[in-house]
């Protein structure tokens, strides 16, 4: 049976990932990580109706607890392996060159770039133990997907703004590329996805895309990914975004 980990699963895209993955015919075990399980009512309701969803308390900026989180995941897996990790937890501030603050830069960078890197590192032993046939993947026995953004693209930056967010996502793109190269020999595939401008708490009500459509598109891209996707950033519709 496949085992999947989704971070930032209490709302928005993370919640939608859990919802759609829980409907897979092979019924993968889904570990939904969130900072406050008690306050995650929608996720709790989803888990109550889906026996394959397990909620795990995890503050992704509490780096000292990563080993505890990974141990909790390992205890609940049949094979001990993880087939798919979706590093989704993140934050966005609309700061500019004139309004950006030191703390906002550090906080955003830690959650958006440092956490995906260090959590992937912590989960690496389980990613290496994954059952190669558990998920219909073309690219490896396990896959790491970093939820990035086109705002992290230097080439496509024509407006500025979103200073701390852009910096953190550009760093996450480099994390993706470096990890993809280092883990290739372990048959672990790494790529990044841009979900689009989505109607979530982060994206706002004016966003044109629903979380359902965004996640459906991203899961389609993951299912069709091949070697050309390794270490790269793609949209939820399959377009490659330049660095």
Coordinates of C-alpha atoms in Angstrom, one line a residue:
X1 CA 0.0 0.0 0.0
X2 CA 1.2 3.5 -0.8
X3 CA 2.1 6.0 1.9
X4 CA 1.8 9.7 1.3
X5 CA 2.8 12.7 3.5
X6 CA 1.2 16.2 3.1
X7 CA 2.4 19.1 5.1
X8 CA 0.2 22.1 5.9
X9 CA -2.9 19.9 5.5
X10 CA -5.4 21.8 7.7
X11 CA -6.7 24.2 5.0
X12 CA -6.4 25.4 1.4
X13 CA -4.3 23.4 -1.0
X14 CA -3.0 21.0 1.7
X15 CA -6.6 20.0 2.8
X16 CA -7.6 19.6 -0.9
X17 CA -4.6 17.4 -1.6
X18 CA -5.6 15.1 1.3
X19 CA -9.2 15.1 0.1
X20 CA -8.4 14.1 -3.5
X21 CA -5.7 11.6 -2.6
X22 CA -8.1 9.9 -0.1
X23 CA -10.3 9.1 -3.1
X24 CA -7.7 7.1 -4.9
X25 CA -8.8 3.6 -5.8
X26 CA -5.8 1.9 -4.1
X27 CA -6.6 3.7 -0.9
X28 CA -3.1 5.1 0.1
X29 CA -2.3 5.8 3.7
X30 CA -2.2 9.6 4.0
X31 CA -0.4 11.4 6.8
X32 CA -1.9 14.8 7.1
X33 CA 0.5 17.1 9.0
X34 CA -0.7 20.3 10.5
X35 CA 0.3 22.7 13.3
X36 CA -3.0 22.6 15.3
X37 CA -5.0 19.3 14.8
X38 CA -7.5 20.4 17.5
X39 CA -8.4 23.5 15.5
X40 CA -8.4 21.8 12.1
X41 CA -12.2 21.1 12.0
X42 CA -12.4 20.4 8.2
X43 CA -9.4 18.1 8.3
X44 CA -10.8 16.3 11.4
X45 CA -14.2 15.8 9.6
X46 CA -12.3 14.4 6.5
X47 CA -10.3 12.0 8.6
X48 CA -13.4 10.8 10.5
X49 CA -14.9 9.8 7.1
X50 CA -11.6 8.4 5.7
X51 CA -10.0 5.7 7.7
X52 CA -6.8 6.0 5.5
X53 CA -6.2 9.5 6.7
X54 CA -4.0 10.0 9.8
X55 CA -3.6 13.5 11.3
X56 CA -0.2 14.2 12.8
X57 CA 0.7 17.3 14.8
X58 CA 3.6 19.0 13.2
X59 CA 4.8 22.6 13.3
X60 CA 7.1 22.7 10.3
X61 CA 9.3 25.5 11.8
X62 CA 9.8 23.4 15.0
X63 CA 12.9 21.7 13.5
X64 CA 13.9 19.9 16.7
X65 CA 10.6 17.8 16.5
X66 CA 11.2 16.4 13.0
X67 CA 12.6 13.1 14.2
X68 CA 9.6 12.7 16.5
X69 CA 7.2 13.4 13.6
X70 CA 9.0 11.0 11.3
X71 CA 9.0 8.3 14.0
X72 CA 5.2 8.7 14.4
X73 CA 4.8 8.3 10.6
X74 CA 7.1 5.2 10.5
X75 CA 5.1 3.5 13.3
X76 CA 1.9 3.7 11.2
X77 CA 3.3 2.5 7.9
X78 CA 3.1 -1.1 6.8
X79 CA 6.4 -1.1 4.9
X80 CA 8.0 1.8 6.6
X81 CA 8.4 3.6 3.3
X82 CA 6.9 6.8 1.9
X83 CA 6.0 7.0 -1.8
X84 CA 5.0 10.7 -2.0
X85 CA 5.9 13.7 0.0
X86 CA 4.1 17.0 -0.7
X87 CA 5.9 19.9 1.0
X88 CA 2.9 22.3 0.9
X89 CA 3.1 24.3 4.2
X90 CA 3.9 27.9 3.4
X91 CA 3.1 31.6 4.0
X92 CA 2.9 34.7 1.9
X93 CA 3.3 38.4 2.8
X94 CA 2.7 41.2 0.4
X95 CA 5.7 43.2 1.4
X96 CA 7.8 45.4 -0.8
X97 CA 11.4 46.8 -0.8
X98 CA 10.2 49.7 1.3
X99 CA 8.0 47.8 3.7
X100 CA 9.9 44.5 4.2
X101 CA 11.1 43.7 7.7
X102 CA 13.9 41.5 9.0
X103 CA 11.6 39.2 10.9
X104 CA 9.2 38.7 8.0
X105 CA 12.1 37.7 5.8
X106 CA 13.4 35.2 8.3
X107 CA 10.0 33.7 9.2
X108 CA 9.0 33.4 5.5
X109 CA 12.3 31.9 4.5
X110 CA 12.2 29.3 7.4
X111 CA 8.8 28.0 6.5
X112 CA 8.9 28.2 2.7
X113 CA 12.5 27.1 2.0
X114 CA 14.3 25.8 5.1
X115 CA 11.4 23.5 6.3
X116 CA 10.9 21.7 3.0
X117 CA 14.7 21.0 2.8
X118 CA 15.1 19.8 6.4
X119 CA 11.9 17.8 6.4
X120 CA 12.8 16.0 3.2
X121 CA 16.2 15.3 4.8
X122 CA 14.5 13.9 8.0
X123 CA 12.1 11.8 5.9
X124 CA 14.8 10.5 3.6
X125 CA 15.2 7.0 5.2
X126 CA 11.5 6.4 4.6
X127 CA 11.6 7.7 1.1
X128 CA 14.4 5.3 0.3
X129 CA 12.4 2.4 1.7
X130 CA 9.4 3.0 -0.5
X131 CA 7.8 0.2 -2.4
X132 CA 8.5 0.8 -6.1
X133 CA 5.2 -0.6 -7.2
X134 CA 2.9 1.1 -4.6
X135 CA 2.1 4.1 -6.8
X136 CA 1.8 4.3 -10.6
X137 CA 4.8 6.6 -11.0
X138 CA 7.0 6.8 -14.1
X139 CA 9.9 8.6 -12.4
X140 CA 11.0 6.6 -9.4
X141 CA 10.0 4.6 -6.4
X142 CA 9.2 7.8 -4.4
X143 CA 8.5 11.4 -5.3
X144 CA 9.1 14.7 -3.5
X145 CA 6.9 17.6 -4.6
X146 CA 7.7 21.1 -3.4
X147 CA 4.8 23.6 -3.7
X148 CA 6.6 26.6 -5.1
X149 CA 5.3 29.6 -7.1
X150 CA 6.0 31.5 -10.3
X151 CA 6.7 34.5 -8.1
X152 CA 10.0 32.7 -7.3
X153 CA 11.1 32.9 -10.9
X154 CA 13.7 35.6 -11.5
X155 CA 13.1 35.6 -15.2
X156 CA 9.3 36.1 -14.9
X157 CA 9.6 38.8 -12.3
X158 CA 8.4 42.0 -14.1
X159 CA 6.7 43.8 -11.2
X160 CA 8.7 43.4 -8.0
X161 CA 6.8 43.2 -4.7
X162 CA 6.1 40.2 -2.5
X163 CA 9.7 40.6 -1.5
X164 CA 10.0 37.9 1.3
X165 CA 7.8 35.5 -0.6
X166 CA 9.7 35.8 -3.8
X167 CA 13.1 35.3 -2.0
X168 CA 11.8 32.2 -0.2
X169 CA 10.4 30.6 -3.3
X170 CA 13.5 31.3 -5.3
X171 CA 15.4 29.5 -2.6
X172 CA 12.9 26.6 -2.6
X173 CA 13.5 26.3 -6.4
X174 CA 17.2 25.8 -5.7
X175 CA 16.4 23.3 -3.0
X176 CA 14.3 21.4 -5.5
X177 CA 17.1 21.4 -8.2
X178 CA 19.9 20.4 -5.8
X179 CA 17.8 17.7 -4.1
X180 CA 16.7 16.3 -7.4
X181 CA 20.3 15.9 -8.5
X182 CA 21.5 14.4 -5.2
X183 CA 18.7 11.9 -4.9
X184 CA 18.7 10.7 -8.5
X185 CA 20.9 7.7 -7.6
X186 CA 18.5 6.7 -4.8
X187 CA 15.7 6.6 -7.4
X188 CA 13.9 9.4 -5.6
X189 CA 12.4 12.0 -7.9
X190 CA 12.1 15.7 -6.9
X191 CA 10.2 18.5 -8.7
X192 CA 8.3 21.7 -7.9
X193 CA 4.8 22.9 -8.8
X194 CA 3.1 26.2 -9.1
X195 CA -0.5 25.8 -8.1
X196 CA -1.7 29.0 -9.8
X197 CA -3.6 31.9 -8.2
X198 CA -6.0 29.9 -6.0
X199 CA -9.0 31.0 -4.0
X200 CA -7.7 30.1 -0.5
X201 CA -7.0 32.0 2.6
X202 CA -3.6 32.8 1.1
X203 CA -4.8 33.6 -2.4
X204 CA -7.9 35.5 -1.5
X205 CA -11.5 35.5 -2.7
X206 CA -10.6 37.3 -6.0
X207 CA -8.4 34.5 -7.2
X208 CA -9.8 32.8 -10.4
X209 CA -8.9 29.2 -9.5
X210 CA -10.5 26.9 -7.0
X211 CA -8.4 24.7 -4.8
X212 CA -10.1 21.6 -6.3
X213 CA -9.1 22.6 -9.9
X214 CA -5.6 23.5 -8.9
X215 CA -4.9 20.3 -7.0
X216 CA -6.5 18.1 -9.7
X217 CA -4.2 19.7 -12.2
X218 CA -1.1 19.3 -10.0
X219 CA -1.9 15.6 -9.4
X220 CA -2.2 15.1 -13.1
X221 CA 1.2 16.7 -13.7
X222 CA 2.7 14.4 -11.0
X223 CA 1.1 11.3 -12.5
X224 CA 2.5 12.2 -16.0
X225 CA 5.9 13.4 -14.9
X226 CA 9.0 12.1 -16.6
X227 CA 12.7 12.7 -16.6
X228 CA 12.2 16.2 -18.1
X229 CA 10.4 17.3 -15.0
X230 CA 13.2 16.4 -12.6
X231 CA 14.4 19.3 -10.6
X232 CA 12.2 21.7 -12.5
X233 CA 9.2 24.0 -11.7
X234 CA 5.9 23.4 -13.6
X235 CA 2.5 25.0 -13.5
X236 CA -0.6 23.0 -12.6
X237 CA -1.3 22.8 -16.3
X238 CA 2.1 21.4 -17.2
X239 CA 4.0 24.5 -18.4
X240 CA 7.6 24.7 -17.4
X241 CA 8.5 27.9 -15.6
X242 CA 12.0 29.3 -16.2
X243 CA 14.2 30.1 -13.2

